Amino acid sequence: MNAYLHCLSHTPLVGYVDPAQPVLDEVDGVIAAARERIAAFDPELVVLFAPDHYNGFFYDVMPPFCLGVGATAIGDFSSAAGELPVPTDIAEACAHYSMKNGIDLAVSYCMQVDHGFAQPLEFLLGGLDSRPVLPIFINGVATPLPGFQRTRMMGEVIGRFLTTLNKRVLILGSGGLSHQPPVPELAKVDAHMRDRLLGSGKHLPPDERELRQRRVIEAAEKFIEDQKSLHPLNPVWDNQFMTLLEQKRLGELDAVSNEELSAIAGKSTHEIKTWVAAFAALSAFGDYRTEGRYYRPIPEWIAGFGSLSARSQN
Ligand SMILES: O=C(O)CCC(=O)/C=C/C=C(\O)C(=O)O
Ligand SMILES: [Fe+2]
């Protein structure tokens, strides 16, 4: 019974607004090395913690956490589209286990997911369908957001469930680190966008989808020129965060409020809760050791871009 973890930033901007070739090569090398470690581990099951960006979850019902018993990726920003191979029996057992152990995990039998889920599966496993996957959504943009403590506790319970399976489990966290791309906020949008955020955005007309993507691309192009045009990246905080995970000090994050995190590192930094859940889940397997730590602020992707693996020591 053992587990391997990989946490990786994602970006919808890859292929649209890219950094210089040497940086791109460096990131490609980091991802290729992680992919090799994962292939050597040969996971029998993948658990993927990831956020959404108003593509699958809306304010009609916005859970803090949701397990996809069935899930389909929409293929936004040229990410992979299609069904995720979710093992129904394991997903249902996971949902029951969580409920019995103090975590009110929502379930969806038709969860719609975006690049936040698709990208790590493509980059680290070669596609959406290479291994059975349990997709777990963590709300990282639509306030009110879950806090660090609750997210850590959710990850711990999922991890304890995973230890009962007697399988080689790969635990993935997708998103972060410091960043604030243009994502609409309910309190600030006009009536049309409000309607989208309340649920009509689930099936966007192609021209509106195109406009939405263009808005993010244009923001990135501007951010390269002027890093005050959005919330600045925060490499100091990002590195401190990665060190906390390496040193197994996850609990210290409980004291950081959501408002503080937004102010320190930007409003989409809440995506790092996927890393917290992933490390908390790994900790259920006992001691762990990290490897392959990488970090670079990449303005072209509006991202403090990080990558970190860890393996359980049992
Ligand atoms: O509603 C929108 O326009 C959302 C735009 C969007 O999807 C941005 C995503 C950015 C990231 O996933 C990221 O930088 O983590
Ligand atoms: Fe994101």
mmCIF file of C-alpha atoms in Angstrom, residues 164-310:
data_model
loop_
_atom_site.group_PDB
_atom_site.id
_atom_site.type_symbol
_atom_site.label_atom_id
_atom_site.label_comp_id
_atom_site.label_asym_id
_atom_site.label_seq_id
_atom_site.Cartn_x
_atom_site.Cartn_y
_atom_site.Cartn_z
ATOM 1 C CA THR A 164 -8.273 0.912 2.570
ATOM 2 C CA LEU A 165 -8.074 0.096 -1.151
ATOM 3 C CA ASN A 166 -4.746 -1.686 -1.201
ATOM 4 C CA LYS A 167 -3.845 -0.045 -4.505
ATOM 5 C CA ARG A 168 -0.976 2.064 -5.808
ATOM 6 C CA VAL A 169 -2.596 5.495 -5.739
ATOM 7 C CA LEU A 170 -1.432 8.620 -7.515
ATOM 8 C CA ILE A 171 -2.683 11.783 -5.806
ATOM 9 C CA LEU A 172 -2.715 14.924 -7.963
ATOM 10 C CA GLY A 173 -3.277 18.567 -7.065
ATOM 11 C CA SER A 174 -3.934 21.054 -9.875
ATOM 12 C CA GLY A 175 -3.558 24.830 -9.790
ATOM 13 C CA GLY A 176 -1.933 27.801 -8.137
ATOM 14 C CA LEU A 177 0.372 29.209 -7.001
ATOM 15 C CA SER A 178 0.091 33.026 -6.619
ATOM 16 C CA HIS A 179 -2.027 34.449 -9.422
ATOM 17 C CA GLN A 180 -5.089 36.431 -10.272
ATOM 18 C CA PRO A 181 -6.208 36.063 -13.874
ATOM 19 C CA PRO A 182 -9.445 37.796 -14.850
ATOM 20 C CA VAL A 183 -12.193 35.561 -13.445
ATOM 21 C CA PRO A 184 -15.613 37.177 -12.969
ATOM 22 C CA GLU A 185 -16.858 37.879 -9.438
ATOM 23 C CA LEU A 186 -20.587 37.732 -8.711
ATOM 24 C CA ALA A 187 -20.581 40.962 -6.719
ATOM 25 C CA LYS A 188 -18.982 42.916 -9.590
ATOM 26 C CA VAL A 189 -20.585 41.672 -12.801
ATOM 27 C CA ASP A 190 -23.376 43.033 -14.989
ATOM 28 C CA ALA A 191 -26.779 41.358 -15.378
ATOM 29 C CA HIS A 192 -25.726 39.219 -18.349
ATOM 30 C CA MET A 193 -22.670 37.821 -16.595
ATOM 31 C CA ARG A 194 -24.653 37.355 -13.400
ATOM 32 C CA ASP A 195 -27.028 35.135 -15.329
ATOM 33 C CA ARG A 196 -24.037 33.181 -16.676
ATOM 34 C CA LEU A 197 -22.574 32.739 -13.185
ATOM 35 C CA LEU A 198 -25.925 31.613 -11.868
ATOM 36 C CA GLY A 199 -25.880 28.696 -14.289
ATOM 37 C CA SER A 200 -26.585 29.656 -17.890
ATOM 38 C CA GLY A 201 -22.803 29.648 -18.499
ATOM 39 C CA LYS A 202 -22.771 25.862 -18.438
ATOM 40 C CA HIS A 203 -23.386 25.735 -22.183
ATOM 41 C CA LEU A 204 -21.830 28.877 -23.634
ATOM 42 C CA PRO A 205 -22.431 29.845 -27.260
ATOM 43 C CA PRO A 206 -19.165 29.516 -29.239
ATOM 44 C CA ASP A 207 -18.793 33.278 -29.811
ATOM 45 C CA GLU A 208 -19.098 33.965 -26.110
ATOM 46 C CA ARG A 209 -16.629 31.190 -25.294
ATOM 47 C CA GLU A 210 -14.201 32.767 -27.766
ATOM 48 C CA LEU A 211 -14.665 36.232 -26.226
ATOM 49 C CA ARG A 212 -14.097 34.844 -22.759
ATOM 50 C CA GLN A 213 -10.855 33.146 -23.790
ATOM 51 C CA ARG A 214 -9.710 36.274 -25.609
ATOM 52 C CA ARG A 215 -10.214 38.297 -22.429
ATOM 53 C CA VAL A 216 -7.790 36.046 -20.546
ATOM 54 C CA ILE A 217 -5.262 36.087 -23.405
ATOM 55 C CA GLU A 218 -5.360 39.875 -23.624
ATOM 56 C CA ALA A 219 -4.940 40.174 -19.865
ATOM 57 C CA ALA A 220 -1.822 37.995 -20.079
ATOM 58 C CA GLU A 221 -0.372 40.086 -22.901
ATOM 59 C CA LYS A 222 -0.913 43.206 -20.805
ATOM 60 C CA PHE A 223 0.483 41.571 -17.658
ATOM 61 C CA ILE A 224 3.791 40.840 -19.446
ATOM 62 C CA GLU A 225 4.156 44.592 -20.039
ATOM 63 C CA ASP A 226 2.786 45.775 -16.718
ATOM 64 C CA GLN A 227 2.776 43.462 -13.739
ATOM 65 C CA LYS A 228 0.618 45.879 -11.832
ATOM 66 C CA SER A 229 -2.242 45.403 -14.309
ATOM 67 C CA LEU A 230 -3.330 42.391 -12.226
ATOM 68 C CA HIS A 231 -2.470 41.327 -8.691
ATOM 69 C CA PRO A 232 1.304 40.757 -8.792
ATOM 70 C CA LEU A 233 2.754 37.269 -8.445
ATOM 71 C CA ASN A 234 4.330 36.573 -5.058
ATOM 72 C CA PRO A 235 7.360 34.264 -5.362
ATOM 73 C CA VAL A 236 8.281 34.731 -1.693
ATOM 74 C CA TRP A 237 4.930 33.471 -0.487
ATOM 75 C CA ASP A 238 4.859 30.705 -3.084
ATOM 76 C CA ASN A 239 8.215 29.368 -1.941
ATOM 77 C CA GLN A 240 7.218 29.561 1.709
ATOM 78 C CA PHE A 241 4.098 27.578 0.880
ATOM 79 C CA MET A 242 6.066 24.854 -0.902
ATOM 80 C CA THR A 243 8.487 24.663 2.015
ATOM 81 C CA LEU A 244 5.583 24.216 4.453
ATOM 82 C CA LEU A 245 4.384 21.248 2.406
ATOM 83 C CA GLU A 246 7.883 19.784 2.206
ATOM 84 C CA GLN A 247 8.287 20.128 5.960
ATOM 85 C CA LYS A 248 4.868 18.561 6.692
ATOM 86 C CA ARG A 249 3.605 21.734 8.341
ATOM 87 C CA LEU A 250 0.230 21.830 6.563
ATOM 88 C CA GLY A 251 -1.625 22.642 9.773
ATOM 89 C CA GLU A 252 0.103 26.040 10.001
ATOM 90 C CA LEU A 253 -1.930 27.181 7.011
ATOM 91 C CA ASP A 254 -5.132 26.839 9.048
ATOM 92 C CA ALA A 255 -4.365 30.249 10.528
ATOM 93 C CA VAL A 256 -4.356 31.950 7.109
ATOM 94 C CA SER A 257 -7.815 33.298 6.267
ATOM 95 C CA ASN A 258 -9.149 33.362 2.740
ATOM 96 C CA GLU A 259 -9.138 37.155 2.764
ATOM 97 C CA GLU A 260 -5.471 37.212 3.794
ATOM 98 C CA LEU A 261 -4.524 34.740 1.091
ATOM 99 C CA SER A 262 -6.270 36.809 -1.593
ATOM 100 C CA ALA A 263 -4.475 39.934 -0.391
ATOM 101 C CA ILE A 264 -1.058 38.263 -0.198
ATOM 102 C CA ALA A 265 -1.030 36.351 -3.444
ATOM 103 C CA GLY A 266 -4.153 37.013 -5.534
ATOM 104 C CA LYS A 267 -7.689 35.725 -5.712
ATOM 105 C CA SER A 268 -6.990 32.596 -7.736
ATOM 106 C CA THR A 269 -4.281 31.483 -5.306
ATOM 107 C CA HIS A 270 -7.042 29.573 -3.516
ATOM 108 C CA GLU A 271 -6.357 26.880 -6.097
ATOM 109 C CA ILE A 272 -3.416 25.843 -3.901
ATOM 110 C CA LYS A 273 -5.955 24.218 -1.623
ATOM 111 C CA THR A 274 -5.809 21.369 -4.131
ATOM 112 C CA TRP A 275 -2.159 20.949 -3.065
ATOM 113 C CA VAL A 276 -3.137 21.038 0.602
ATOM 114 C CA ALA A 277 -5.810 18.368 0.079
ATOM 115 C CA ALA A 278 -3.352 16.259 -1.921
ATOM 116 C CA PHE A 279 -0.614 16.435 0.728
ATOM 117 C CA ALA A 280 -3.145 15.794 3.494
ATOM 118 C CA ALA A 281 -4.334 12.701 1.614
ATOM 119 C CA LEU A 282 -0.755 11.518 1.166
ATOM 120 C CA SER A 283 -0.066 11.980 4.878
ATOM 121 C CA ALA A 284 -2.683 9.285 5.613
ATOM 122 C CA PHE A 285 -0.192 6.804 4.115
ATOM 123 C CA GLY A 286 2.412 7.739 6.754
ATOM 124 C CA ASP A 287 5.626 9.650 6.333
ATOM 125 C CA TYR A 288 6.479 11.119 2.921
ATOM 126 C CA ARG A 289 9.461 12.620 1.153
ATOM 127 C CA THR A 290 9.217 15.331 -1.522
ATOM 128 C CA GLU A 291 11.192 15.430 -4.768
ATOM 129 C CA GLY A 292 11.386 17.384 -8.011
ATOM 130 C CA ARG A 293 10.602 20.791 -6.499
ATOM 131 C CA TYR A 294 10.371 23.496 -9.154
ATOM 132 C CA TYR A 295 9.199 27.072 -9.094
ATOM 133 C CA ARG A 296 9.289 30.010 -11.456
ATOM 134 C CA PRO A 297 7.068 33.091 -11.740
ATOM 135 C CA ILE A 298 5.806 33.091 -15.344
ATOM 136 C CA PRO A 299 3.976 36.336 -16.174
ATOM 137 C CA GLU A 300 3.051 35.065 -19.661
ATOM 138 C CA TRP A 301 0.867 32.462 -17.925
ATOM 139 C CA ILE A 302 -0.187 34.856 -15.142
ATOM 140 C CA ALA A 303 1.203 32.256 -12.761
ATOM 141 C CA GLY A 304 3.557 31.561 -9.965
ATOM 142 C CA PHE A 305 4.250 28.220 -11.612
ATOM 143 C CA GLY A 306 5.154 25.326 -9.328
ATOM 144 C CA SER A 307 5.649 21.586 -9.490
ATOM 145 C CA LEU A 308 6.288 19.228 -6.596
ATOM 146 C CA SER A 309 6.247 15.456 -6.152
ATOM 147 C CA ALA A 310 6.220 13.376 -2.992
#
